[in-house]
CSV table of N, CA and C in Angstrom, one decimal:
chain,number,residue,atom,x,y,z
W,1,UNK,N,20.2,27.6,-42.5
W,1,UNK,CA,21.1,26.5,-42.2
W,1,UNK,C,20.9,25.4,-43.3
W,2,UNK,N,19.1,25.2,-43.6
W,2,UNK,CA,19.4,23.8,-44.3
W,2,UNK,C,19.7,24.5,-45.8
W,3,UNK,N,20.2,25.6,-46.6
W,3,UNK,CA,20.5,25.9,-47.5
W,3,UNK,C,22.0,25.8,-47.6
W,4,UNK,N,22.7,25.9,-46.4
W,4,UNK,CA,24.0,25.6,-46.6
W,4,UNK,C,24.6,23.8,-47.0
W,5,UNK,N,23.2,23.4,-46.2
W,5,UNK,CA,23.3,21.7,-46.8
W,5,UNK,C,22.5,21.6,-48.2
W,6,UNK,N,22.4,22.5,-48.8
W,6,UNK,CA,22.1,22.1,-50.6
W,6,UNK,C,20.3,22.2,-50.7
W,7,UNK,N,20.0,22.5,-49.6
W,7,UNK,CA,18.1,22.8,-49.5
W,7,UNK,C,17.9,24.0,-50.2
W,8,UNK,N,17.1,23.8,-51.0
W,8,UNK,CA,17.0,25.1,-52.0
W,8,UNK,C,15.6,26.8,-51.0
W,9,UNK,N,15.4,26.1,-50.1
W,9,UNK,CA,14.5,26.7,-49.5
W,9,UNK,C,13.3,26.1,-48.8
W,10,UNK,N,13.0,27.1,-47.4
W,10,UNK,CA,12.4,26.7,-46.6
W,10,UNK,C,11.0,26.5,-45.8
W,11,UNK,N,10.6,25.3,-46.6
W,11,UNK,CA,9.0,25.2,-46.4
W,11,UNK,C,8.5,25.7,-45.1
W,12,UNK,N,8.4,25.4,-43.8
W,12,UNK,CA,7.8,26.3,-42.6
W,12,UNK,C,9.2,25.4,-41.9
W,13,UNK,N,9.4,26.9,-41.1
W,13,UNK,CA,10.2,26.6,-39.6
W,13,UNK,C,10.0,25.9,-38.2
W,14,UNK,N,10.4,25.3,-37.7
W,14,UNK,CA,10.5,24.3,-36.6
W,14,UNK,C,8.9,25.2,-35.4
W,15,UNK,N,9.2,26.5,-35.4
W,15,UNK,CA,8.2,26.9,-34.5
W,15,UNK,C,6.9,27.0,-35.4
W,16,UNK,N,6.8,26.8,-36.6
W,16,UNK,CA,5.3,26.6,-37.7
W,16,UNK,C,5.1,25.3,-37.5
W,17,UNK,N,5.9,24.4,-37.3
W,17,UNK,CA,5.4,23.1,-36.8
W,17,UNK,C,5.0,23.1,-35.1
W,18,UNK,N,5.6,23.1,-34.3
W,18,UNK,CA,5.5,23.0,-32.8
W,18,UNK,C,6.2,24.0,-32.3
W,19,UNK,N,4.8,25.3,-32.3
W,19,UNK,CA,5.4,26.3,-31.5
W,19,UNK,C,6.1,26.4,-30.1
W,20,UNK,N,6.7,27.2,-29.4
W,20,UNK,CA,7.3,27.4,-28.3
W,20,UNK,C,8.1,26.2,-27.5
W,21,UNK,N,8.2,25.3,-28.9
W,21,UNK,CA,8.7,23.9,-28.1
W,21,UNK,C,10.3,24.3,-26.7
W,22,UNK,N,10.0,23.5,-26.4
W,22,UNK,CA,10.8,23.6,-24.9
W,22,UNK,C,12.6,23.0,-25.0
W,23,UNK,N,13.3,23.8,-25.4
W,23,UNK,CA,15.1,22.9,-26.3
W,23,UNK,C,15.6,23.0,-25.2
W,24,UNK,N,15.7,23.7,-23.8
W,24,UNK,CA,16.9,23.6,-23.1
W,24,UNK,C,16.0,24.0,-21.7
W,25,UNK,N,16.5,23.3,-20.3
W,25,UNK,CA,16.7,23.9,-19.0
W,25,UNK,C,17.4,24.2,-18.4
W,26,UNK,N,17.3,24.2,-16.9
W,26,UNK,CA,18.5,24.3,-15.9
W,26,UNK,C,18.3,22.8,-15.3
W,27,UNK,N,19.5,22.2,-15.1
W,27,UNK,CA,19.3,21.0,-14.0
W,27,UNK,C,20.6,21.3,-13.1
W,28,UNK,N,19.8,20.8,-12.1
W,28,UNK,CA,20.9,21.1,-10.3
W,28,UNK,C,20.4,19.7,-9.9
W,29,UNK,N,21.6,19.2,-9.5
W,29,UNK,CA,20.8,18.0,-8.1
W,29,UNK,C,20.6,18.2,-7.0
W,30,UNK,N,19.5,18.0,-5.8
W,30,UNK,CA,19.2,18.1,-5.2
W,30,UNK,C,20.4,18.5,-4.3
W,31,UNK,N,21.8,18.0,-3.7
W,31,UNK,CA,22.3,18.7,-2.9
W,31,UNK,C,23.1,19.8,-3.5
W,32,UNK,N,23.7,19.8,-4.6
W,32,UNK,CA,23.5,21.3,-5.3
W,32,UNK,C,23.4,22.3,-4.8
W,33,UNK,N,21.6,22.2,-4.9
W,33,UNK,CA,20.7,23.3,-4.6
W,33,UNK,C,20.9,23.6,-3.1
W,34,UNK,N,20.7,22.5,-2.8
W,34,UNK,CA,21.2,22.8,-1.1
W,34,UNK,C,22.3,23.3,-0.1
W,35,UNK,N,23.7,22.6,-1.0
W,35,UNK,CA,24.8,23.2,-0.8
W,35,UNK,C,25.3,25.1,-1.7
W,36,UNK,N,24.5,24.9,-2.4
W,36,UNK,CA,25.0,26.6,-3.3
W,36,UNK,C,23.5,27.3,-4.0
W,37,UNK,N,22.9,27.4,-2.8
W,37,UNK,CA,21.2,28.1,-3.4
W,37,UNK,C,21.9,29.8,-4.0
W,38,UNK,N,22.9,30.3,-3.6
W,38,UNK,CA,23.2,31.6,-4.1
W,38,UNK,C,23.6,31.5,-5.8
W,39,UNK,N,24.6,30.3,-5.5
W,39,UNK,CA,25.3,30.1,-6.9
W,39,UNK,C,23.9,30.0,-7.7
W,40,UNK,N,22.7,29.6,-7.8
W,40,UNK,CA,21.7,29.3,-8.6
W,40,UNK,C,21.1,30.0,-8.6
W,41,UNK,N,20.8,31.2,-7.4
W,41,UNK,CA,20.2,32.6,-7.8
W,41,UNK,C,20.7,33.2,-8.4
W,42,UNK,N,22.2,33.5,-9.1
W,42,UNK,CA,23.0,34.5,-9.3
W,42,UNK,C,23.0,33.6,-11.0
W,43,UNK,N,23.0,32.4,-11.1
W,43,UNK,CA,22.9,31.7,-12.1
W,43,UNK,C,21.4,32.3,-13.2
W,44,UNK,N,20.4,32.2,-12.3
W,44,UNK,CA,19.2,32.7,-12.6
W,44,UNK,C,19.0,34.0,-13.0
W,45,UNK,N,19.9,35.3,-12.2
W,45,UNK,CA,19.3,36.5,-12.6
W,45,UNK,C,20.3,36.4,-13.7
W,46,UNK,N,21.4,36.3,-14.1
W,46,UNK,CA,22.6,36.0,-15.6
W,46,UNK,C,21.6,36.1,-16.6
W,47,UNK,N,21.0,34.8,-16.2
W,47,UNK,CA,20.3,34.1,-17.7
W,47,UNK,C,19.1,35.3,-17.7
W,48,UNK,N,18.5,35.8,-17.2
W,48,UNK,CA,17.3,37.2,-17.0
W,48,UNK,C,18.1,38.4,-18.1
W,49,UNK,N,19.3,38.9,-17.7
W,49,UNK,CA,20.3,39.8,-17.7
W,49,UNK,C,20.3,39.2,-19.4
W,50,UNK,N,21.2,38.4,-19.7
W,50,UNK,CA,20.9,37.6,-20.7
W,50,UNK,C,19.8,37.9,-21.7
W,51,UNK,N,18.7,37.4,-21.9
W,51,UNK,CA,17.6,37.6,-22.6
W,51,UNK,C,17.3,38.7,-22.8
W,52,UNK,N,17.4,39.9,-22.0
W,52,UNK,CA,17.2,41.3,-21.7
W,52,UNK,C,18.3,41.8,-22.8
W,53,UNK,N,19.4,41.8,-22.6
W,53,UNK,CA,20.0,41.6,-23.6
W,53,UNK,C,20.2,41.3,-25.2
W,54,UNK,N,19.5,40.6,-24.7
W,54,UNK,CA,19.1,40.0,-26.3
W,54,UNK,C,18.2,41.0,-26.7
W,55,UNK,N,17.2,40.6,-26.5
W,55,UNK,CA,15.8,41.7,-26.9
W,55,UNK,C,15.9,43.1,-26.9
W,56,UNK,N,17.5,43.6,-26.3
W,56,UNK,CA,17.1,45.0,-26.6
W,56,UNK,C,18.8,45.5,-27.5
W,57,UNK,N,19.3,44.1,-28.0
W,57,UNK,CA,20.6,44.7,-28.6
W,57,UNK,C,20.7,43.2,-29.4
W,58,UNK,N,19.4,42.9,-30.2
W,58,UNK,CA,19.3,41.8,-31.2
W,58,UNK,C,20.7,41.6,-31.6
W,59,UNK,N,21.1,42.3,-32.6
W,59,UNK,CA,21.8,42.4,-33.6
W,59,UNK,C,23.2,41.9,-32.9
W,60,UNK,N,24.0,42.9,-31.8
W,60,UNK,CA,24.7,43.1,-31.4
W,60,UNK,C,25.2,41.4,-30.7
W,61,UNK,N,24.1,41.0,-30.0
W,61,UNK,CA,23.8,39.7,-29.0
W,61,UNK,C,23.8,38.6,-30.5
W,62,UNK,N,23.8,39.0,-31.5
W,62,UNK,CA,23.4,37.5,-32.7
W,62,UNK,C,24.8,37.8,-32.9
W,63,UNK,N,26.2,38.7,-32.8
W,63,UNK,CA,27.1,38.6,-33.6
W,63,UNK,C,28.6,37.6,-32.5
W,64,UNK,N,27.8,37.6,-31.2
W,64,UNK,CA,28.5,36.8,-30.1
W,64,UNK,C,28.6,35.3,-30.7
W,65,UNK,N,27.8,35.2,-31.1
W,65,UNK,CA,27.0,33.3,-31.5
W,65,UNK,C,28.1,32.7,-32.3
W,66,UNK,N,28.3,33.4,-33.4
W,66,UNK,CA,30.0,32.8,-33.8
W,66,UNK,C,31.1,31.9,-32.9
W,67,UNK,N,31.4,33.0,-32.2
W,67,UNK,CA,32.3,32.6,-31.4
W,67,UNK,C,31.9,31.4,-30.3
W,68,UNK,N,30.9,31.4,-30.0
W,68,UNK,CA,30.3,30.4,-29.1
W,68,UNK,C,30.1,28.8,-29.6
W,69,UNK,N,28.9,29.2,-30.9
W,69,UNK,CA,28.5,28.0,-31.4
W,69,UNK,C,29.7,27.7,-32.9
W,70,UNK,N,30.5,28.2,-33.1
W,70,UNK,CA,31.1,27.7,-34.6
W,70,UNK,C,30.1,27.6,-35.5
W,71,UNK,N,29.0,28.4,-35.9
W,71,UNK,CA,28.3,29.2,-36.5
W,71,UNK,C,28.3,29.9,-37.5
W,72,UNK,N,28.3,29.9,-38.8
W,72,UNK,CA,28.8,31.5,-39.5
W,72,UNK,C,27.8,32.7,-39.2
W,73,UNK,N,28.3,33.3,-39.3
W,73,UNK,CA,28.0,34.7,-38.4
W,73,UNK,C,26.5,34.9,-39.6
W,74,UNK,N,26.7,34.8,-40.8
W,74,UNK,CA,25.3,34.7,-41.8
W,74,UNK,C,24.3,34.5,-41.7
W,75,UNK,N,24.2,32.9,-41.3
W,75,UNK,CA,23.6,32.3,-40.1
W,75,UNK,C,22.9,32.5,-39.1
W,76,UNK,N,23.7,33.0,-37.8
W,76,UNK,CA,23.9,33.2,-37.0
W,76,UNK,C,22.8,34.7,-36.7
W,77,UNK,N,22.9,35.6,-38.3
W,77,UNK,CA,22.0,36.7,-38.1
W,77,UNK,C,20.5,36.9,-38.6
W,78,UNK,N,20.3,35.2,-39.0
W,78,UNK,CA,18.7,34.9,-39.5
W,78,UNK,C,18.4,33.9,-38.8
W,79,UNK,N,18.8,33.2,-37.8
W,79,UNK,CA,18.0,32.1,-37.3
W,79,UNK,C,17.4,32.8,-36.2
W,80,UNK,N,16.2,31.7,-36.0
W,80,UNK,CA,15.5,32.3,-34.7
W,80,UNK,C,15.8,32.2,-33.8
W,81,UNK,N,15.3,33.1,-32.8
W,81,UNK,CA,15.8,33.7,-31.5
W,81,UNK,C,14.7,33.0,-30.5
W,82,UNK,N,14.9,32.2,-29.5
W,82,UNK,CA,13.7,31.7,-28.7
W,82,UNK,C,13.4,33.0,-27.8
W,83,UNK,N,12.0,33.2,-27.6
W,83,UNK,CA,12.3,34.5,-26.3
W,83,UNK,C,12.5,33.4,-25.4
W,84,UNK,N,12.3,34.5,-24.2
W,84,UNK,CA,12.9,33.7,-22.5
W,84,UNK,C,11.7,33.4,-21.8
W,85,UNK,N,11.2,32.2,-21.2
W,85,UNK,CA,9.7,32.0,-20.6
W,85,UNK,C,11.0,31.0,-19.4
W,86,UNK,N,10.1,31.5,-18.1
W,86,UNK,CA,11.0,31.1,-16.8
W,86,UNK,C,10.1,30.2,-16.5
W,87,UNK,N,8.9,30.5,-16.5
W,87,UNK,CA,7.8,29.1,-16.2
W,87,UNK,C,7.2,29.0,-17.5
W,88,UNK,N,7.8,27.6,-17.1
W,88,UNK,CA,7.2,27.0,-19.0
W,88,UNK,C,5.6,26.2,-18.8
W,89,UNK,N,4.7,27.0,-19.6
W,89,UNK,CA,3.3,26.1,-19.1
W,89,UNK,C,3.0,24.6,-18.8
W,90,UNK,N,2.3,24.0,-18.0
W,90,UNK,CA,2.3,22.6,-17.8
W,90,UNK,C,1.9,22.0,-18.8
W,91,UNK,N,0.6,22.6,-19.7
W,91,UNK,CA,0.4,22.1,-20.7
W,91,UNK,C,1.4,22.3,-22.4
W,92,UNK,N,2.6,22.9,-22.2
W,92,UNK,CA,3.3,23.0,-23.1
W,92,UNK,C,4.1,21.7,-22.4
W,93,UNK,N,4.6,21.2,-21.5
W,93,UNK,CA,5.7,20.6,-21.3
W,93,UNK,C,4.7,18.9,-21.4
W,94,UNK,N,3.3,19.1,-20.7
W,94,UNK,CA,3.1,17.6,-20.9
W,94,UNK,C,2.5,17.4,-22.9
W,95,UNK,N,2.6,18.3,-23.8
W,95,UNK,CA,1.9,18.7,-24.7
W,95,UNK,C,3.5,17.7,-25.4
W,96,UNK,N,5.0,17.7,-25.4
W,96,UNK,CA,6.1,17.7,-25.8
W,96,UNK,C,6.3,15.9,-25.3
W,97,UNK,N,5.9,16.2,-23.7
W,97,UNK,CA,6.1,14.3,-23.5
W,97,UNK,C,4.9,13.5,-24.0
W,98,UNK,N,3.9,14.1,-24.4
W,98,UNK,CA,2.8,13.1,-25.4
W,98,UNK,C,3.6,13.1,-26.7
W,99,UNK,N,4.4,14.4,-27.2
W,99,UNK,CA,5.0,14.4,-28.6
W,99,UNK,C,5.9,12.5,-28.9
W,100,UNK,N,6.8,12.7,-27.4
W,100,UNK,CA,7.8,12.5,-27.2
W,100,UNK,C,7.5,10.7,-27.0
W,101,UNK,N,6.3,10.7,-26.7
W,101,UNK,CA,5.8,9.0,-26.1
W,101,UNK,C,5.0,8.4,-28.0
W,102,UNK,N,4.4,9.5,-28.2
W,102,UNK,CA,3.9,8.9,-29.4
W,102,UNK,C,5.2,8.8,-31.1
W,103,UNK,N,6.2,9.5,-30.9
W,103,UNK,CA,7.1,9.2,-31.9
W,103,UNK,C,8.4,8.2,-30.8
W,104,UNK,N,7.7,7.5,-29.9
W,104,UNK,CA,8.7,6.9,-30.0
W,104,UNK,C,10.2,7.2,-28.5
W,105,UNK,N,10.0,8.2,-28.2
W,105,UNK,CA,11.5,8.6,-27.5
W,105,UNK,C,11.2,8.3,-26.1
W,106,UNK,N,10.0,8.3,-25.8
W,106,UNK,CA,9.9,7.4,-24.2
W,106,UNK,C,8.7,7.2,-24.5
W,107,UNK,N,8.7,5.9,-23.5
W,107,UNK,CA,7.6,4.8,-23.4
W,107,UNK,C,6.5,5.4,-22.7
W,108,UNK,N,6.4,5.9,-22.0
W,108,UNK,CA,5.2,6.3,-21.4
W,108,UNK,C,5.0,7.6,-20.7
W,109,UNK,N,4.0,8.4,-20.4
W,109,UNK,CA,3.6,10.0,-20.1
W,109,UNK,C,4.0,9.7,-18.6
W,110,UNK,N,5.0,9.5,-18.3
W,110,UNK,CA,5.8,10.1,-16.7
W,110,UNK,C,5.3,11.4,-16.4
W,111,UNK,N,5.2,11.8,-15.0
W,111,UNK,CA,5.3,13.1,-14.8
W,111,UNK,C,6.7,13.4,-14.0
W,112,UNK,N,6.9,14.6,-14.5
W,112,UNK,CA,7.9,15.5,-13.9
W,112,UNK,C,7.5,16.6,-13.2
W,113,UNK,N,6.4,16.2,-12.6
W,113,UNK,CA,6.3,17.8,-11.8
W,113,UNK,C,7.2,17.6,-10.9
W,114,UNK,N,7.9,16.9,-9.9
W,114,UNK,CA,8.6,16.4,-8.9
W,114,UNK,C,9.7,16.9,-9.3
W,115,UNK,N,10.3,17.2,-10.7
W,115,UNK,CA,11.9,17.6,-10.9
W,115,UNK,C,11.5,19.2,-11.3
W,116,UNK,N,10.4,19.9,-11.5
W,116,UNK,CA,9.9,21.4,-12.1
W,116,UNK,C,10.5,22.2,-10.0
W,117,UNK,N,11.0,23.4,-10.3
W,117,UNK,CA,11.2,24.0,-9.1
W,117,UNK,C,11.7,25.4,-9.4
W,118,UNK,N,11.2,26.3,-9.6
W,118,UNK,CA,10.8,27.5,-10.0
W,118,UNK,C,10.8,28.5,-8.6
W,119,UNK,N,11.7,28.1,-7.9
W,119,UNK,CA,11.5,29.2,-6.3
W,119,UNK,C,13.0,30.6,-6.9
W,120,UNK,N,13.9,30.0,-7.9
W,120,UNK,CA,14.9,30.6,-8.5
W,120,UNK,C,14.9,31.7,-9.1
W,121,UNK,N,13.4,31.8,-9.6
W,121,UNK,CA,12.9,32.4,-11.0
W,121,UNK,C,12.8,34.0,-9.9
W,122,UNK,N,13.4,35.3,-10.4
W,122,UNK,CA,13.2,36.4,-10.4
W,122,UNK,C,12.0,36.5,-9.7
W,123,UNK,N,11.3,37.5,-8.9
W,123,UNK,CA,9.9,37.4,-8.2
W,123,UNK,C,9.1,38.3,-9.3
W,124,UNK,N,9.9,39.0,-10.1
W,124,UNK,CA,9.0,40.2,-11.0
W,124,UNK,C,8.8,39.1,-12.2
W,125,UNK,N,9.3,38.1,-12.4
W,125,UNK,CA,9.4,37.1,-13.3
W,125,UNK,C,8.2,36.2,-13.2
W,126,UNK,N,8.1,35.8,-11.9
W,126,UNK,CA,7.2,34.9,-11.5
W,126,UNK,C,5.4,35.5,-11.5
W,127,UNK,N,5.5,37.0,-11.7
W,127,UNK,CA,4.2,37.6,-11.4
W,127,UNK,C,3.9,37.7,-13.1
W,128,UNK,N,4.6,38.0,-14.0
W,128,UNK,CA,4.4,37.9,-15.2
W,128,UNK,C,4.2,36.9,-15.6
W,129,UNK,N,4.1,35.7,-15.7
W,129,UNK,CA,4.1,34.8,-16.3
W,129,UNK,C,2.6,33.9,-15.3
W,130,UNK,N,2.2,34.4,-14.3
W,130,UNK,CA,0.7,33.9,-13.5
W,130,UNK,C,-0.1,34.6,-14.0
């Protein structure tokens, strides 16, 4: 990507700086969850289905991304791939809001265990990852 903006080449990649950094969740609000718990299981095994997917038809799953992100498909078939982690370690997520407090983007190490809720996650998913 940054060669298409005129960068002649690429000193280390975002995961050589801050590995397995955390880009994206799921958020539901609490009656959400309450009103449609199926909708969010069914939401959950997708994104499983999903990754699975990915990892066993790379190539095939990199040539969708076009269409999705407006991407060039060139692109699209050398950037990195995040794998899938359903519970993200605690020390990875408070490791990101120290990142996050010391450059600046929030004021202080809040916790969020109160918003973390992992009852969604696959049960063969959940034994993997303890």
């Amino acid at each position: 990507m940054l060669e298409s903006h005129g960068a002649s080449r690429i000193l280390a990649s975002f995961h050589d700086i801050v590995p397995n950094w955390i880009f994206a969740g799921l958020y539901f609000s609490q009656k959400y969850i309450d009103q449609h718990p199926d909708n969010i299981r069914k939401i959950a095994d997708g994104l499983v289905k999903a990754y699975d997917f990915i990892a066993t038809h790379e190539t095939e799953a990199r040539r969708f991304l076009p269409k999705y992100t407006n991407v060039e498909e060139g692109l699209c078939m050398i950037a990195a791939l995040r794998e899938y982690a359903p519970i993200e370690p605690m020390e990875r997520i408070n490791q990101q809001r120290d990142l996050m407090v010391e450059y600046g983007y929030i004021k202080s190490k809040i916790s969020i265990d109160h918003m973390l809720d992992y009852r969604f996650v696959p049960h063969a998913l959940r034994q993997e990852t303890n």
